[in-house]
Amino acid sequence: MRRRQVIEVAMREIRTRGRSRGYRVITGIMLLLSIIAPIVMVLLPSPNDDLRDVTIGVSAGTPAGFEEQLTIIAGNVVDLTIVDLGDTPVDDIGTQLSDGRLDVALRPPRTLMWDETEDSTMANVVTAALQQAEILARADELGFEVGDLTQVFAPVELDEVFVNGSTNTEGVRTGVAMFGLFLAFLLPQVFGQFTMMSVVEEKSTRVVEVLLSQIRPGTLLAGKIFGLCALAMLQLAVIVSGLVAALLTTNVVDVPASVWQFVPLMTISILGGLAIYTTLFALLGSLISRQEDQAQVMFPVFAPLMIGYFVGQTAVFGNAETLFVKILTWFPLTTPMLLPVRVARGTIGPIETAISLSLLALGAYLLFRLASRVYEFTLLRTGSRVGWGELIRLSRGNVLD
């Protein structure tokens, strides 16, 4: 009987919210973005292979062979023009730098002159050329053959083999991690607020009084959570399908097999996050009777979402193995955002993944039990919102005075 009632409430939420303009607009926008992103990457012009022009002035007195080494080293970095400055005075060199005739100048023994700002690339090129020229000069003084010296210092060439057949797995992993983080951050907000709106609307229109005459508060809460989570999963499936279709059609990136294995775990994590946050938003909705009061109660729920998102960004683009990131991976309110990131980055093992998912499931269950207890006493209350002190008493099973 109770299972049938949960399904009926869930279907009611699916019909009501699924037909709403907000749900359709958000789904359409996210689907469009997921399809357009790979297409835009294909249509964007490829980076310009032309090297930038750099003019360097070289005064008299530089080490022998410097210009030859400079030309060799700068060959793959810039399109270099060397101007012989001879004994040109420093002031004249400064004038040429100021009016743009020179980008950089080298005065003996080892002084670089710039106009206003340093070009770190050219500074490294000139330094390497000077060092190479000095090494060759010292080798000549010691009687070494230049050919032998070149052979000794020849760079070692390495071959690379990619197991998944991709040469850009790190870039793909970063993109997938960011995609999972964004969805885990956005979907709980969207559907959590749908849940809160549904609860507040039922309270303000007194529809909840009719519903509670037929079903228990916990059953009503479970039905809402299941219905809205189902809508969220449908939206997620549409978005991922659009993205996958666009990637396969455009062939913009070579997606490793490990990325496809990541999708089920991302789905489970997001589903757990939806269960937790829709429960929290339903609980907060039961504390108020007007839409205008939503902003007063939402901050405690938004705080862990924001923390998880910002820490997740640092894990995507930085170190995903810090102690703080690991702790937040085990904390149910931030697990949905951190776990997909760490899996995509390859910084978490199967045992830790299983522990995180277990804690997420346990947290969702305990939170539902707590919300059901509070829900029973707050759904029929109208007027002023329930304060945090009253909420604590209700969580302990005490009825409002």
Short mmCIF file of C-alpha atoms in Angstrom, two decimals:
data_model
loop_
_atom_site.label_atom_id
_atom_site.label_comp_id
_atom_site.label_asym_id
_atom_site.label_seq_id
_atom_site.Cartn_x
_atom_site.Cartn_y
_atom_site.Cartn_z
CA MET A 1 0.00 0.00 0.00
CA ARG A 2 2.68 2.47 1.03
CA ARG A 3 4.82 1.63 -2.00
CA ARG A 4 1.88 2.33 -4.29
CA GLN A 5 1.30 5.68 -2.58
CA VAL A 6 4.98 6.62 -3.00
CA ILE A 7 4.74 5.82 -6.71
CA GLU A 8 1.54 7.86 -7.05
CA VAL A 9 3.13 10.90 -5.38
CA ALA A 10 6.26 10.48 -7.50
CA MET A 11 4.20 10.33 -10.72
CA ARG A 12 2.30 13.42 -9.62
CA GLU A 13 5.57 15.32 -9.16
CA ILE A 14 6.87 14.07 -12.51
CA ARG A 15 3.74 15.24 -14.32
CA THR A 16 3.58 18.58 -12.52
CA ARG A 17 7.26 19.56 -12.62
CA GLY A 18 8.09 17.82 -15.88
CA ARG A 19 5.51 19.90 -17.71
CA SER A 20 6.64 23.16 -16.11
CA ARG A 21 8.26 25.77 -18.28
CA GLY A 22 11.29 26.04 -16.00
CA TYR A 23 12.14 22.35 -16.33
CA ARG A 24 11.79 22.36 -20.10
CA VAL A 25 13.81 25.56 -20.53
CA ILE A 26 16.68 24.34 -18.30
CA THR A 27 16.76 20.95 -20.06
CA GLY A 28 16.75 22.59 -23.48
CA ILE A 29 19.52 25.05 -22.61
CA MET A 30 21.79 22.38 -21.10
CA LEU A 31 21.18 20.00 -24.02
CA LEU A 32 21.98 22.78 -26.48
CA LEU A 33 25.19 23.65 -24.64
CA SER A 34 26.30 20.01 -24.50
CA ILE A 35 25.80 19.66 -28.27
CA ILE A 36 27.26 23.03 -29.24
CA ALA A 37 30.48 22.74 -27.19
CA PRO A 38 32.13 19.99 -29.32
CA ILE A 39 30.88 21.60 -32.54
CA VAL A 40 32.40 24.95 -31.56
CA MET A 41 35.71 23.21 -30.85
CA VAL A 42 35.67 21.83 -34.40
CA LEU A 43 34.70 25.13 -36.01
CA LEU A 44 37.23 27.24 -34.14
CA PRO A 45 40.27 28.04 -36.28
CA SER A 46 43.36 26.06 -35.45
CA PRO A 47 46.14 27.91 -33.67
CA ASN A 48 48.37 29.96 -35.92
CA ASP A 49 51.58 28.07 -36.62
CA ASP A 50 53.46 31.23 -37.66
CA LEU A 51 56.19 32.14 -35.21
CA ARG A 52 56.18 35.64 -33.83
CA ASP A 53 58.86 38.03 -35.06
CA VAL A 54 61.55 39.06 -32.59
CA THR A 55 64.45 41.40 -33.31
CA ILE A 56 67.50 41.20 -31.07
CA GLY A 57 70.40 43.60 -31.13
CA VAL A 58 73.84 42.13 -30.36
CA SER A 59 76.70 44.42 -29.39
CA ALA A 60 80.38 43.74 -30.02
CA GLY A 61 82.19 41.55 -27.53
CA THR A 62 79.73 38.64 -27.22
CA PRO A 63 81.26 35.14 -27.02
CA ALA A 64 82.33 33.53 -30.27
CA GLY A 65 79.64 31.29 -31.72
CA PHE A 66 76.87 32.99 -29.74
CA GLU A 67 74.86 34.12 -32.77
CA GLU A 68 75.04 30.65 -34.31
CA GLN A 69 73.79 29.02 -31.11
CA LEU A 70 71.11 31.70 -30.73
CA THR A 71 69.80 30.97 -34.22
CA ILE A 72 69.70 27.22 -33.53
CA ILE A 73 67.95 27.49 -30.16
CA ALA A 74 65.44 30.15 -31.24
CA GLY A 75 64.58 28.32 -34.47
CA ASN A 76 61.49 26.54 -33.11
CA VAL A 77 60.47 29.30 -30.73
CA VAL A 78 60.47 32.62 -32.62
CA ASP A 79 61.23 34.04 -36.04
CA LEU A 80 64.47 35.72 -35.04
CA THR A 81 66.25 38.66 -36.67
CA ILE A 82 69.73 39.48 -35.36
CA VAL A 83 70.96 43.06 -35.69
CA ASP A 84 74.67 43.76 -35.24
CA LEU A 85 74.91 46.79 -32.96
CA GLY A 86 78.69 46.94 -32.94
CA ASP A 87 79.76 49.73 -30.57
CA THR A 88 76.40 51.55 -30.58
CA PRO A 89 76.07 53.71 -27.42
CA VAL A 90 73.70 52.57 -24.70
CA ASP A 91 71.42 55.59 -25.17
CA ASP A 92 70.98 54.82 -28.86
CA ILE A 93 70.18 51.19 -28.04
CA GLY A 94 67.57 52.43 -25.57
CA THR A 95 66.04 54.61 -28.27
CA GLN A 96 65.77 51.64 -30.65
CA LEU A 97 64.09 49.61 -27.93
CA SER A 98 61.64 52.42 -27.16
CA ASP A 99 60.57 52.98 -30.77
CA GLY A 100 60.16 49.26 -31.43
CA ARG A 101 63.07 48.66 -33.80
CA LEU A 102 64.50 46.22 -31.26
CA ASP A 103 62.68 43.84 -28.91
CA VAL A 104 65.74 43.04 -26.84
CA ALA A 105 69.42 43.87 -26.88
CA LEU A 106 72.47 42.04 -25.52
CA ARG A 107 75.45 44.03 -24.29
CA PRO A 108 78.64 42.36 -23.17
CA PRO A 109 79.38 40.58 -21.09
CA ARG A 110 75.89 39.37 -20.10
CA THR A 111 73.45 42.28 -19.93
CA LEU A 112 69.99 42.13 -21.51
CA MET A 113 68.20 45.41 -22.26
CA TRP A 114 64.40 45.65 -22.58
CA ASP A 115 61.98 48.46 -23.26
CA GLU A 116 59.50 48.16 -20.36
CA THR A 117 58.81 44.49 -19.68
CA GLU A 118 60.86 41.33 -19.91
CA ASP A 119 60.05 38.61 -22.44
CA SER A 120 60.72 35.50 -20.36
CA THR A 121 60.84 33.26 -23.45
CA MET A 122 63.55 35.35 -25.12
CA ALA A 123 65.43 35.68 -21.84
CA ASN A 124 65.59 31.87 -21.60
CA VAL A 125 66.62 31.55 -25.27
CA VAL A 126 69.46 34.08 -24.92
CA THR A 127 70.62 32.52 -21.65
CA ALA A 128 70.72 29.05 -23.23
CA ALA A 129 72.61 30.36 -26.27
CA LEU A 130 75.18 32.14 -24.09
CA GLN A 131 75.64 29.02 -21.97
CA GLN A 132 76.09 26.83 -25.04
CA ALA A 133 78.61 29.25 -26.58
CA GLU A 134 80.57 29.41 -23.32
CA ILE A 135 80.64 25.58 -23.06
CA LEU A 136 81.98 25.26 -26.59
CA ALA A 137 84.61 27.96 -25.98
CA ARG A 138 85.83 26.29 -22.78
CA ALA A 139 85.90 22.89 -24.49
CA ASP A 140 88.04 24.36 -27.25
CA GLU A 141 90.44 25.81 -24.67
CA LEU A 142 90.73 22.39 -23.00
CA GLY A 143 91.40 20.64 -26.30
CA PHE A 144 88.10 18.78 -26.64
CA GLU A 145 86.78 18.09 -30.10
CA VAL A 146 83.51 19.90 -30.69
CA GLY A 147 81.99 16.84 -32.38
CA ASP A 148 82.85 14.63 -29.40
CA LEU A 149 81.40 17.20 -27.00
CA THR A 150 78.19 17.43 -29.00
CA GLN A 151 77.87 13.65 -28.89
CA VAL A 152 78.36 13.60 -25.12
CA PHE A 153 75.68 16.23 -24.50
CA ALA A 154 73.22 14.97 -27.12
CA PRO A 155 69.71 14.78 -25.64
CA VAL A 156 68.15 11.40 -24.94
CA GLU A 157 65.07 10.69 -27.07
CA LEU A 158 62.14 8.87 -25.47
CA ASP A 159 59.32 6.99 -27.16
CA GLU A 160 55.84 7.21 -25.61
CA VAL A 161 53.11 4.57 -25.70
CA PHE A 162 49.53 5.35 -24.61
CA VAL A 163 47.61 2.29 -23.50
CA ASN A 164 44.23 3.82 -24.39
CA GLY A 165 45.43 5.10 -27.73
CA SER A 166 45.20 8.76 -26.78
CA THR A 167 47.92 11.36 -26.62
CA ASN A 168 45.82 13.80 -24.60
CA THR A 169 44.39 11.71 -21.77
CA GLU A 170 45.21 14.36 -19.17
CA GLY A 171 43.24 16.98 -21.06
CA VAL A 172 40.31 14.61 -21.51
CA ARG A 173 40.38 13.63 -17.83
CA THR A 174 40.36 17.30 -16.82
CA GLY A 175 37.42 18.03 -19.10
CA VAL A 176 35.43 15.04 -17.85
CA ALA A 177 36.18 15.91 -14.21
CA MET A 178 34.97 19.49 -14.74
CA PHE A 179 31.84 18.25 -16.51
CA GLY A 180 30.98 15.89 -13.62
CA LEU A 181 31.70 18.60 -11.03
CA PHE A 182 29.47 21.10 -12.82
CA LEU A 183 26.52 18.68 -13.03
CA ALA A 184 26.94 17.55 -9.40
CA PHE A 185 26.88 21.22 -8.37
CA LEU A 186 24.04 22.42 -10.62
CA LEU A 187 21.45 19.62 -10.58
CA PRO A 188 20.96 19.47 -6.75
CA GLN A 189 20.39 23.22 -6.74
CA VAL A 190 17.85 23.17 -9.56
CA PHE A 191 15.84 20.18 -8.32
CA GLY A 192 16.30 21.06 -4.67
CA GLN A 193 14.61 24.39 -5.31
CA PHE A 194 11.90 22.62 -7.33
CA THR A 195 11.30 20.49 -4.23
CA MET A 196 11.14 23.49 -1.93
CA MET A 197 8.74 25.30 -4.26
CA SER A 198 6.50 22.23 -4.38
CA VAL A 199 6.35 21.96 -0.58
CA VAL A 200 5.71 25.68 -0.05
CA GLU A 201 3.01 25.76 -2.74
CA GLU A 202 1.20 22.82 -1.15
CA LYS A 203 1.37 24.49 2.26
CA SER A 204 0.23 27.92 1.07
CA THR A 205 -2.69 26.47 -0.95
CA ARG A 206 -3.52 23.97 1.83
CA VAL A 207 -3.34 21.09 -0.66
CA VAL A 208 -1.08 19.37 1.87
CA GLU A 209 -4.03 19.06 4.28
CA VAL A 210 -5.91 17.00 1.71
CA LEU A 211 -2.84 14.89 0.95
CA LEU A 212 -2.11 14.16 4.62
CA SER A 213 -5.65 12.94 5.11
CA GLN A 214 -4.80 10.12 2.70
CA ILE A 215 -1.09 9.37 3.20
CA ARG A 216 1.58 9.69 5.86
CA PRO A 217 4.09 12.62 5.81
CA GLY A 218 7.04 10.27 5.29
CA THR A 219 5.32 8.69 2.30
CA LEU A 220 4.65 12.13 0.81
CA LEU A 221 8.29 13.11 1.30
CA ALA A 222 9.57 9.87 -0.24
CA GLY A 223 7.32 10.31 -3.26
CA LYS A 224 8.53 13.86 -3.85
CA ILE A 225 12.17 12.80 -3.63
CA PHE A 226 11.73 9.84 -5.98
CA GLY A 227 9.73 11.86 -8.48
CA LEU A 228 12.14 14.79 -8.67
CA CYS A 229 15.21 12.53 -8.70
CA ALA A 230 13.66 10.65 -11.63
CA LEU A 231 13.16 13.94 -13.48
CA ALA A 232 16.76 14.90 -12.74
CA MET A 233 18.04 11.56 -14.03
CA LEU A 234 15.99 12.00 -17.19
CA GLN A 235 17.50 15.44 -17.68
CA LEU A 236 20.99 14.06 -17.02
CA ALA A 237 20.44 11.27 -19.56
CA VAL A 238 19.34 13.80 -22.18
CA ILE A 239 22.38 16.01 -21.54
CA VAL A 240 24.91 13.16 -21.56
CA SER A 241 23.31 11.63 -24.67
CA GLY A 242 23.55 14.95 -26.49
CA LEU A 243 27.18 15.37 -25.48
CA VAL A 244 28.13 11.82 -26.46
CA ALA A 245 26.36 12.15 -29.82
CA ALA A 246 28.16 15.43 -30.51
CA LEU A 247 31.55 13.95 -29.54
CA LEU A 248 31.08 10.87 -31.71
CA THR A 249 29.83 12.95 -34.65
CA THR A 250 32.54 15.60 -34.57
CA ASN A 251 35.33 13.27 -33.41
CA VAL A 252 36.86 16.35 -31.79
CA VAL A 253 38.72 14.32 -29.15
CA ASP A 254 39.91 10.75 -28.83
CA VAL A 255 38.02 9.61 -25.73
CA PRO A 256 39.79 6.86 -23.74
CA ALA A 257 37.78 3.81 -22.65
CA SER A 258 38.32 4.76 -19.00
CA VAL A 259 36.18 7.86 -19.52
CA TRP A 260 33.15 5.75 -20.49
CA GLN A 261 33.67 3.68 -17.35
CA PHE A 262 33.50 6.94 -15.38
CA VAL A 263 29.92 7.75 -16.50
CA PRO A 264 28.11 5.15 -14.32
CA LEU A 265 29.97 6.24 -11.19
CA MET A 266 29.26 9.90 -11.97
CA THR A 267 25.57 9.01 -12.34
CA ILE A 268 25.51 7.19 -8.98
CA SER A 269 27.27 10.10 -7.24
CA ILE A 270 24.89 12.68 -8.71
CA LEU A 271 21.88 10.53 -7.78
CA GLY A 272 23.13 10.34 -4.19
CA GLY A 273 23.62 14.10 -4.14
CA LEU A 274 20.13 14.65 -5.50
CA ALA A 275 18.64 12.39 -2.82
CA ILE A 276 20.44 14.31 -0.07
CA TYR A 277 19.77 17.83 -1.33
CA THR A 278 16.15 17.31 -2.39
CA THR A 279 15.55 15.96 1.13
CA LEU A 280 17.24 18.99 2.65
CA PHE A 281 15.31 21.44 0.48
CA ALA A 282 12.02 19.64 1.25
CA LEU A 283 12.85 19.90 4.95
CA LEU A 284 13.56 23.63 4.61
CA GLY A 285 10.38 24.13 2.59
CA SER A 286 8.36 22.61 5.41
CA LEU A 287 9.73 25.26 7.79
CA ILE A 288 8.22 28.19 5.85
CA SER A 289 4.81 29.07 4.45
CA ARG A 290 5.67 31.74 1.84
CA GLN A 291 7.92 31.81 -1.21
CA GLU A 292 9.41 35.10 0.05
CA ASP A 293 10.95 33.32 3.05
CA GLN A 294 13.04 30.89 0.99
CA ALA A 295 16.19 33.02 1.04
CA GLN A 296 16.17 33.03 4.86
CA VAL A 297 16.59 29.26 5.17
CA MET A 298 18.65 28.24 2.13
CA PHE A 299 22.15 29.36 3.17
CA PRO A 300 22.97 26.27 5.32
CA VAL A 301 22.27 24.10 2.26
CA PHE A 302 24.13 26.27 -0.24
CA ALA A 303 27.25 26.46 1.95
CA PRO A 304 28.41 22.81 1.48
CA LEU A 305 27.50 23.01 -2.22
CA MET A 306 29.72 26.06 -2.70
CA ILE A 307 32.55 24.59 -0.63
CA GLY A 308 32.44 21.33 -2.56
CA TYR A 309 32.38 23.16 -5.90
CA PHE A 310 35.33 25.44 -5.19
CA VAL A 311 37.42 22.67 -3.64
CA GLY A 312 36.47 20.49 -6.61
CA GLN A 313 37.82 23.12 -8.99
CA THR A 314 41.17 23.11 -7.20
CA ALA A 315 41.18 19.30 -7.46
CA VAL A 316 40.38 19.45 -11.19
CA PHE A 317 43.18 21.84 -12.08
CA GLY A 318 45.57 21.17 -9.20
CA ASN A 319 46.29 18.53 -6.58
CA ALA A 320 43.43 16.03 -6.14
CA GLU A 321 45.20 14.06 -3.38
CA THR A 322 45.36 16.57 -0.52
CA LEU A 323 44.03 15.55 2.89
CA PHE A 324 41.28 18.19 2.72
CA VAL A 325 40.04 16.87 -0.63
CA LYS A 326 40.05 13.31 0.74
CA ILE A 327 38.03 14.33 3.82
CA LEU A 328 35.44 16.12 1.70
CA THR A 329 35.23 13.02 -0.52
CA TRP A 330 34.01 11.07 2.54
CA PHE A 331 31.60 13.81 3.73
CA PRO A 332 28.13 13.00 2.27
CA LEU A 333 27.22 16.63 1.50
CA THR A 334 30.32 17.10 -0.68
CA THR A 335 30.91 13.53 -1.88
CA PRO A 336 28.79 13.99 -5.04
CA MET A 337 31.15 16.75 -6.25
CA LEU A 338 34.55 15.47 -5.10
CA LEU A 339 34.19 11.76 -5.85
CA PRO A 340 33.65 12.12 -9.64
CA VAL A 341 36.57 14.55 -9.84
CA ARG A 342 38.97 12.21 -8.09
CA VAL A 343 37.82 9.22 -10.15
CA ALA A 344 38.26 11.19 -13.38
CA ARG A 345 41.72 12.31 -12.26
CA GLY A 346 42.64 8.74 -11.28
CA THR A 347 43.54 9.66 -7.68
CA ILE A 348 41.19 7.31 -5.78
CA GLY A 349 41.18 3.53 -5.47
CA PRO A 350 38.26 1.07 -5.50
CA ILE A 351 38.20 0.64 -1.70
CA GLU A 352 38.04 4.38 -0.99
CA THR A 353 35.42 4.78 -3.73
CA ALA A 354 33.28 2.07 -2.11
CA ILE A 355 33.66 3.73 1.32
CA SER A 356 32.65 7.13 -0.07
CA LEU A 357 29.58 5.72 -1.80
CA SER A 358 28.61 3.79 1.34
CA LEU A 359 28.86 6.92 3.48
CA LEU A 360 26.85 8.81 0.86
CA ALA A 361 24.07 6.21 0.97
CA LEU A 362 24.12 6.12 4.78
CA GLY A 363 23.98 9.93 4.95
CA ALA A 364 21.02 10.04 2.55
CA TYR A 365 19.15 7.42 4.62
CA LEU A 366 19.78 9.13 7.99
CA LEU A 367 18.86 12.51 6.58
CA PHE A 368 15.60 11.10 5.20
CA ARG A 369 14.74 9.65 8.62
CA LEU A 370 15.44 13.01 10.24
CA ALA A 371 13.46 14.95 7.63
CA SER A 372 10.51 12.56 7.93
CA ARG A 373 10.35 13.16 11.67
CA VAL A 374 10.43 16.95 11.29
CA TYR A 375 8.12 16.85 8.26
CA GLU A 376 5.38 15.27 10.33
CA PHE A 377 5.14 18.32 12.63
CA THR A 378 5.81 21.20 10.27
CA LEU A 379 3.71 20.55 7.15
CA LEU A 380 0.49 21.80 8.74
CA ARG A 381 2.08 24.78 10.41
CA THR A 382 1.43 28.15 8.73
CA GLY A 383 2.39 31.71 9.54
CA SER A 384 5.90 32.46 10.83
CA ARG A 385 8.66 30.11 9.85
CA VAL A 386 9.97 27.47 12.20
CA GLY A 387 13.17 28.66 13.85
CA TRP A 388 16.39 26.67 14.07
CA GLY A 389 15.86 26.08 17.80
CA GLU A 390 12.45 24.58 17.14
CA LEU A 391 13.92 22.51 14.33
CA ILE A 392 16.47 20.99 16.74
CA ARG A 393 13.68 20.09 19.17
CA LEU A 394 11.69 18.49 16.38
CA SER A 395 14.69 16.46 15.27
CA ARG A 396 14.71 14.96 18.75
CA GLY A 397 11.03 14.03 18.45
CA ASN A 398 9.57 16.92 20.50
CA VAL A 399 6.32 18.43 19.21
CA LEU A 400 6.10 22.21 18.81
CA ASP A 401 4.56 24.03 21.75
#
